Structure formats: C-alpha cells, structure tokens
Amino acid sequence: TGHSPQVKAFVTQDIPFYHNLEMKHLPGADPELVLLSLRYEELERIPLSDMTREEINQLVQELGFYRKETPDAPVPEEFQFAPAKSLPILLPLHAPTADGKTPPKHDKEEHPDL
C-alpha cells in the first residue's frame, strides 16, 4: 500500500514547519505518528494513513507542536521543547545509543526516498 497523497503532502510540505517533528522513513509501512516522552519512551501511536493533510495538521497542533512561520524561522524560547510532554518522531523509532545518551539531532535530514 503506498502512502496516501495527503500524508505525503504533509510529510514533504508541512513537517519542515513543525519544531521537534521528525520523519523517519520506513519503506512499506503505513505512516504513524509516534509520541515519545523526553526519555524516548513511547507514549502513543496514531496511524495517519486514513487522515487528510488538514486533519494531520490539526492533530499535531492540538498535540502542542509549534508551527513556524517558515521552516527556517527561529523558535520562541517557550516552544523550544514543545510539545512539553513528548518528543514525537515518525517511525521507525531511534534505538537509544549504547551509552544511553539521546541521539544527536540533525536539522537537515535527507529524504532520498520521498
């Protein structure tokens, strides 16, 4: 099953505007929003495949994600850790590194297969 055009549009066009929202591409898997706590513990999964782009945008904003004016706009101090209760990542999850530190954050991720 391919990704729906709605979800793909969200991934390619909307994700860059959201602070702390990352896409991890897993071939052949339906996209899910995975909410992680600050300790990288999984809180919940929300399947996105049946949702429209508009619904996904509404969902992530309700979850507390900060949407920037432009992808490169600075994030206000109070939103640096938004949403405070979780650090979300779209599948697959990071495996914690061997020394237990959180994985390094890359601002410019490559998306060769989108």
GROMACS .gro file of N, CA and C in nm:
model
  342
    1THR      N    1   0.085  -0.119   0.000
    1THR     CA    2   0.000   0.000   0.000
    1THR      C    3   0.089   0.124   0.000
    2GLY      N    4   0.076   0.211  -0.096
    2GLY     CA    5   0.159   0.331  -0.097
    2GLY      C    6   0.109   0.429   0.006
    3HIS      N    7   0.187   0.530   0.034
    3HIS     CA    8   0.140   0.636   0.123
    3HIS      C    9   0.032   0.714   0.050
    4SER      N   10  -0.067   0.760   0.124
    4SER     CA   11  -0.169   0.841   0.060
    4SER      C   12  -0.109   0.976   0.020
    5PRO      N   13  -0.160   1.035  -0.088
    5PRO     CA   14  -0.108   1.167  -0.132
    5PRO      C   15  -0.123   1.271  -0.022
    6GLN      N   16  -0.227   1.259   0.060
    6GLN     CA   17  -0.248   1.356   0.168
    6GLN      C   18  -0.134   1.349   0.270
    7VAL      N   19  -0.103   1.225   0.309
    7VAL     CA   20   0.003   1.208   0.408
    7VAL      C   21   0.137   1.251   0.349
    8LYS      N   22   0.159   1.216   0.223
    8LYS     CA   23   0.284   1.253   0.159
    8LYS      C   24   0.300   1.405   0.151
    9ALA      N   25   0.189   1.473   0.121
    9ALA     CA   26   0.194   1.620   0.116
    9ALA      C   27   0.228   1.677   0.253
   10PHE      N   28   0.170   1.618   0.356
   10PHE     CA   29   0.202   1.665   0.491
   10PHE      C   30   0.350   1.644   0.521
   11VAL      N   31   0.399   1.525   0.489
   11VAL     CA   32   0.539   1.491   0.519
   11VAL      C   33   0.634   1.584   0.445
   12THR      N   34   0.608   1.606   0.316
   12THR     CA   35   0.705   1.682   0.238
   12THR      C   36   0.689   1.833   0.256
   13GLN      N   37   0.564   1.879   0.278
   13GLN     CA   38   0.542   2.024   0.280
   13GLN      C   39   0.519   2.081   0.418
   14ASP      N   40   0.461   2.004   0.508
   14ASP     CA   41   0.427   2.060   0.639
   14ASP      C   42   0.528   2.029   0.748
   15ILE      N   43   0.585   1.910   0.747
   15ILE     CA   44   0.678   1.874   0.856
   15ILE      C   45   0.791   1.976   0.875
   16PRO      N   46   0.846   2.033   0.766
   16PRO     CA   47   0.956   2.129   0.789
   16PRO      C   48   0.916   2.250   0.875
   17PHE      N   49   0.786   2.278   0.884
   17PHE     CA   50   0.741   2.393   0.962
   17PHE      C   51   0.728   2.362   1.110
   18TYR      N   52   0.724   2.233   1.144
   18TYR     CA   53   0.699   2.197   1.284
   18TYR      C   54   0.829   2.174   1.358
   19HIS      N   55   0.838   2.238   1.474
   19HIS     CA   56   0.954   2.221   1.560
   19HIS      C   57   0.942   2.086   1.631
   20ASN      N   58   1.053   2.013   1.636
   20ASN     CA   59   1.058   1.883   1.705
   20ASN      C   60   0.978   1.772   1.638
   21LEU      N   61   0.941   1.790   1.513
   21LEU     CA   62   0.870   1.683   1.444
   21LEU      C   63   0.964   1.627   1.338
   22GLU      N   64   0.993   1.500   1.345
   22GLU     CA   65   1.089   1.438   1.253
   22GLU      C   66   1.022   1.325   1.178
   23MET      N   67   1.065   1.306   1.055
   23MET     CA   68   1.016   1.193   0.978
   23MET      C   69   1.124   1.087   0.970
   24LYS      N   70   1.088   0.967   1.006
   24LYS     CA   71   1.177   0.853   0.984
   24LYS      C   72   1.108   0.767   0.880
   25HIS      N   73   1.173   0.746   0.768
   25HIS     CA   74   1.104   0.675   0.660
   25HIS      C   75   1.124   0.525   0.673
   26LEU      N   76   1.014   0.454   0.675
   26LEU     CA   77   1.020   0.309   0.684
   26LEU      C   78   0.949   0.254   0.562
   27PRO      N   79   1.023   0.196   0.467
   27PRO     CA   80   0.962   0.153   0.342
   27PRO      C   81   0.850   0.053   0.367
   28GLY      N   82   0.737   0.073   0.298
   28GLY     CA   83   0.629  -0.023   0.304
   28GLY      C   84   0.542  -0.015   0.427
   29ALA      N   85   0.575   0.071   0.520
   29ALA     CA   86   0.494   0.080   0.641
   29ALA      C   87   0.399   0.198   0.629
   30ASP      N   88   0.279   0.181   0.683
   30ASP     CA   89   0.189   0.295   0.689
   30ASP      C   90   0.244   0.394   0.790
   31PRO      N   91   0.237   0.522   0.757
   31PRO     CA   92   0.295   0.620   0.849
   31PRO      C   93   0.214   0.628   0.978
   32GLU      N   94   0.285   0.638   1.088
   32GLU     CA   95   0.222   0.658   1.218
   32GLU      C   96   0.294   0.772   1.287
   33LEU      N   97   0.219   0.848   1.363
   33LEU     CA   98   0.280   0.947   1.449
   33LEU      C   99   0.308   0.878   1.581
   34VAL      N  100   0.435   0.874   1.620
   34VAL     CA  101   0.472   0.808   1.744
   34VAL      C  102   0.513   0.916   1.843
   35LEU      N  103   0.442   0.923   1.953
   35LEU     CA  104   0.474   1.024   2.054
   35LEU      C  105   0.567   0.963   2.156
   36LEU      N  106   0.679   1.032   2.179
   36LEU     CA  107   0.778   0.983   2.274
   36LEU      C  108   0.789   1.081   2.390
   37SER      N  109   0.816   1.029   2.507
   37SER     CA  110   0.845   1.116   2.619
   37SER      C  111   0.986   1.172   2.602
   38LEU      N  112   1.024   1.263   2.688
   38LEU     CA  113   1.157   1.321   2.680
   38LEU      C  114   1.265   1.216   2.703
   39ARG      N  115   1.227   1.104   2.764
   39ARG     CA  116   1.323   0.996   2.784
   39ARG      C  117   1.314   0.893   2.671
   40TYR      N  118   1.247   0.931   2.563
   40TYR     CA  119   1.233   0.844   2.446
   40TYR      C  120   1.152   0.718   2.477
   41GLU      N  121   1.057   0.730   2.569
   41GLU     CA  122   0.965   0.620   2.593
   41GLU      C  123   0.841   0.644   2.508
   42GLU      N  124   0.792   0.539   2.448
   42GLU     CA  125   0.677   0.555   2.360
   42GLU      C  126   0.550   0.581   2.441
   43LEU      N  127   0.478   0.687   2.406
   43LEU     CA  128   0.355   0.720   2.476
   43LEU      C  129   0.233   0.669   2.400
   44GLU      N  130   0.226   0.701   2.274
   44GLU     CA  131   0.115   0.651   2.193
   44GLU      C  132   0.150   0.657   2.046
   45ARG      N  133   0.075   0.581   1.968
   45ARG     CA  134   0.091   0.581   1.822
   45ARG      C  135  -0.040   0.620   1.758
   46ILE      N  136  -0.032   0.705   1.659
   46ILE     CA  137  -0.153   0.748   1.589
   46ILE      C  138  -0.133   0.719   1.441
   47PRO      N  139  -0.210   0.626   1.384
   47PRO     CA  140  -0.195   0.598   1.241
   47PRO      C  141  -0.243   0.718   1.159
   48LEU      N  142  -0.166   0.751   1.055
   48LEU     CA  143  -0.201   0.869   0.975
   48LEU      C  144  -0.262   0.833   0.840
   49SER      N  145  -0.259   0.704   0.804
   49SER     CA  146  -0.290   0.670   0.666
   49SER      C  147  -0.431   0.710   0.621
   50ASP      N  148  -0.528   0.713   0.715
   50ASP     CA  149  -0.664   0.748   0.674
   50ASP      C  150  -0.696   0.895   0.691
   51MET      N  151  -0.598   0.973   0.733
   51MET     CA  152  -0.626   1.113   0.762
   51MET      C  153  -0.591   1.203   0.644
   52THR      N  154  -0.664   1.314   0.633
   52THR     CA  155  -0.629   1.412   0.530
   52THR      C  156  -0.515   1.499   0.583
   53ARG      N  157  -0.452   1.569   0.491
   53ARG     CA  158  -0.343   1.658   0.530
   53ARG      C  159  -0.392   1.761   0.633
   54GLU      N  160  -0.513   1.811   0.612
   54GLU     CA  161  -0.569   1.910   0.703
   54GLU      C  162  -0.587   1.851   0.843
   55GLU      N  163  -0.637   1.728   0.848
   55GLU     CA  164  -0.659   1.662   0.978
   55GLU      C  165  -0.527   1.638   1.050
   56ILE      N  166  -0.423   1.601   0.975
   56ILE     CA  167  -0.293   1.576   1.039
   56ILE      C  168  -0.238   1.706   1.096
   57ASN      N  169  -0.250   1.814   1.019
   57ASN     CA  170  -0.204   1.944   1.068
   57ASN      C  171  -0.277   1.984   1.196
   58GLN      N  172  -0.407   1.961   1.196
   58GLN     CA  173  -0.487   1.993   1.313
   58GLN      C  174  -0.442   1.908   1.432
   59LEU      N  175  -0.420   1.780   1.405
   59LEU     CA  176  -0.378   1.687   1.510
   59LEU      C  177  -0.247   1.731   1.574
   60VAL      N  178  -0.145   1.758   1.493
   60VAL     CA  179  -0.015   1.789   1.553
   60VAL      C  180  -0.021   1.921   1.629
   61GLN      N  181  -0.105   2.014   1.581
   61GLN     CA  182  -0.118   2.140   1.655
   61GLN      C  183  -0.192   2.119   1.787
   62GLU      N  184  -0.293   2.032   1.784
   62GLU     CA  185  -0.363   2.000   1.910
   62GLU      C  186  -0.269   1.932   2.008
   63LEU      N  187  -0.174   1.854   1.956
   63LEU     CA  188  -0.079   1.785   2.043
   63LEU      C  189   0.023   1.882   2.102
   64GLY      N  190   0.025   2.003   2.051
   64GLY     CA  191   0.112   2.105   2.109
   64GLY      C  192   0.235   2.138   2.028
   65PHE      N  193   0.241   2.088   1.904
   65PHE     CA  194   0.357   2.122   1.821
   65PHE      C  195   0.353   2.267   1.781
   66TYR      N  196   0.470   2.327   1.779
   66TYR     CA  197   0.481   2.465   1.737
   66TYR      C  198   0.505   2.471   1.587
   67ARG      N  199   0.416   2.542   1.516
   67ARG     CA  200   0.434   2.558   1.372
   67ARG      C  201   0.498   2.693   1.344
   68LYS      N  202   0.614   2.689   1.277
   68LYS     CA  203   0.688   2.812   1.250
   68LYS      C  204   0.630   2.884   1.128
   69GLU      N  205   0.661   3.011   1.116
   69GLU     CA  206   0.615   3.088   1.000
   69GLU      C  207   0.680   3.037   0.872
   70THR      N  208   0.808   3.008   0.881
   70THR     CA  209   0.882   2.950   0.769
   70THR      C  210   0.969   2.839   0.828
   71PRO      N  211   1.013   2.744   0.744
   71PRO     CA  212   1.094   2.634   0.800
   71PRO      C  213   1.219   2.682   0.874
   72ASP      N  214   1.273   2.798   0.835
   72ASP     CA  215   1.397   2.844   0.898
   72ASP      C  216   1.374   2.947   1.008
   73ALA      N  217   1.247   2.977   1.037
   73ALA     CA  218   1.218   3.079   1.138
   73ALA      C  219   1.266   3.033   1.275
   74PRO      N  220   1.311   3.128   1.358
   74PRO     CA  221   1.353   3.090   1.493
   74PRO      C  222   1.234   3.044   1.576
   75VAL      N  223   1.259   2.958   1.671
   75VAL     CA  224   1.153   2.907   1.758
   75VAL      C  225   1.158   2.985   1.889
   76PRO      N  226   1.046   3.043   1.931
   76PRO     CA  227   1.047   3.117   2.059
   76PRO      C  228   1.091   3.028   2.174
   77GLU      N  229   1.156   3.091   2.272
   77GLU     CA  230   1.213   3.017   2.384
   77GLU      C  231   1.112   2.921   2.448
   78GLU      N  232   0.989   2.968   2.468
   78GLU     CA  233   0.893   2.884   2.540
   78GLU      C  234   0.847   2.763   2.459
   79PHE      N  235   0.880   2.763   2.329
   79PHE     CA  236   0.839   2.649   2.246
   79PHE      C  237   0.956   2.556   2.213
   80GLN      N  238   1.073   2.583   2.271
   80GLN     CA  239   1.190   2.502   2.237
   80GLN      C  240   1.166   2.354   2.262
   81PHE      N  241   1.089   2.323   2.366
   81PHE     CA  242   1.066   2.183   2.399
   81PHE      C  243   0.921   2.143   2.373
   82ALA      N  244   0.851   2.222   2.292
   82ALA     CA  245   0.711   2.189   2.262
   82ALA      C  246   0.705   2.071   2.167
   83PRO      N  247   0.610   1.982   2.184
   83PRO     CA  248   0.519   1.977   2.299
   83PRO      C  249   0.592   1.922   2.422
   84ALA      N  250   0.565   1.982   2.535
   84ALA     CA  251   0.646   1.953   2.654
   84ALA      C  252   0.636   1.808   2.697
   85LYS      N  253   0.518   1.746   2.676
   85LYS     CA  254   0.502   1.611   2.732
   85LYS      C  255   0.571   1.506   2.648
   86SER      N  256   0.607   1.537   2.527
   86SER     CA  257   0.663   1.431   2.443
   86SER      C  258   0.750   1.488   2.333
   87LEU      N  259   0.840   1.404   2.287
   87LEU     CA  260   0.918   1.435   2.169
   87LEU      C  261   0.875   1.336   2.063
   88PRO      N  262   0.808   1.382   1.961
   88PRO     CA  263   0.749   1.291   1.865
   88PRO      C  264   0.846   1.257   1.755
   89ILE      N  265   0.830   1.141   1.701
   89ILE     CA  266   0.912   1.101   1.588
   89ILE      C  267   0.825   1.010   1.504
   90LEU      N  268   0.827   1.029   1.376
   90LEU     CA  269   0.754   0.936   1.292
   90LEU      C  270   0.845   0.816   1.269
   91LEU      N  271   0.785   0.700   1.256
   91LEU     CA  272   0.858   0.572   1.252
   91LEU      C  273   0.981   0.572   1.161
   92PRO      N  274   1.075   0.484   1.182
   92PRO     CA  275   1.088   0.399   1.300
   92PRO      C  276   1.152   0.475   1.413
   93LEU      N  277   1.143   0.423   1.533
   93LEU     CA  278   1.198   0.492   1.650
   93LEU      C  279   1.350   0.483   1.651
   94HIS      N  280   1.411   0.583   1.714
   94HIS     CA  281   1.555   0.575   1.740
   94HIS      C  282   1.580   0.461   1.837
   95ALA      N  283   1.678   0.383   1.814
   95ALA     CA  284   1.726   0.298   1.922
   95ALA      C  285   1.816   0.386   2.007
   96PRO      N  286   1.804   0.378   2.138
   96PRO     CA  287   1.895   0.459   2.221
   96PRO      C  288   2.038   0.418   2.191
   97THR      N  289   2.128   0.512   2.194
   97THR     CA  290   2.267   0.479   2.167
   97THR      C  291   2.323   0.402   2.285
   98ALA      N  292   2.435   0.336   2.264
   98ALA     CA  293   2.489   0.242   2.362
   98ALA      C  294   2.516   0.309   2.497
   99ASP      N  295   2.560   0.434   2.494
   99ASP     CA  296   2.594   0.498   2.622
   99ASP      C  297   2.471   0.562   2.687
  100GLY      N  298   2.354   0.544   2.626
  100GLY     CA  299   2.232   0.592   2.689
  100GLY      C  300   2.201   0.738   2.664
  101LYS      N  301   2.287   0.807   2.590
  101LYS     CA  302   2.254   0.946   2.558
  101LYS      C  303   2.150   0.949   2.446
  102THR      N  304   2.077   1.058   2.439
  102THR     CA  305   1.979   1.069   2.332
  102THR      C  306   2.052   1.087   2.199
  103PRO      N  307   1.993   1.043   2.092
  103PRO     CA  308   2.059   1.052   1.961
  103PRO      C  309   2.085   1.197   1.922
  104PRO      N  310   2.188   1.221   1.844
  104PRO     CA  311   2.215   1.359   1.800
  104PRO      C  312   2.100   1.409   1.713
  105LYS      N  313   2.076   1.540   1.723
  105LYS     CA  314   1.966   1.598   1.645
  105LYS      C  315   2.022   1.652   1.515
  106HIS      N  316   1.962   1.612   1.404
  106HIS     CA  317   2.004   1.666   1.275
  106HIS      C  318   1.897   1.762   1.227
  107ASP      N  319   1.936   1.885   1.196
  107ASP     CA  320   1.836   1.979   1.148
  107ASP      C  321   1.799   1.950   1.004
  108LYS      N  322   1.899   1.916   0.924
  108LYS     CA  323   1.872   1.896   0.782
  108LYS      C  324   1.882   1.747   0.751
  109GLU      N  325   1.771   1.677   0.764
  109GLU     CA  326   1.773   1.534   0.733
  109GLU      C  327   1.754   1.515   0.583
  110GLU      N  328   1.819   1.416   0.530
  110GLU     CA  329   1.799   1.384   0.388
  110GLU      C  330   1.677   1.294   0.373
  111HIS      N  331   1.601   1.317   0.267
  111HIS     CA  332   1.486   1.231   0.241
  111HIS      C  333   1.495   1.175   0.100
  112PRO      N  334   1.592   1.087   0.076
  112PRO     CA  335   1.613   1.042  -0.062
  112PRO      C  336   1.495   0.965  -0.120
  113ASP      N  337   1.416   0.898  -0.034
  113ASP     CA  338   1.315   0.811  -0.093
  113ASP      C  339   1.175   0.868  -0.086
  114LEU      N  340   1.161   0.997  -0.059
  114LEU     CA  341   1.026   1.055  -0.061
  114LEU      C  342   0.992   1.102  -0.202
   0.00000   0.00000   0.00000
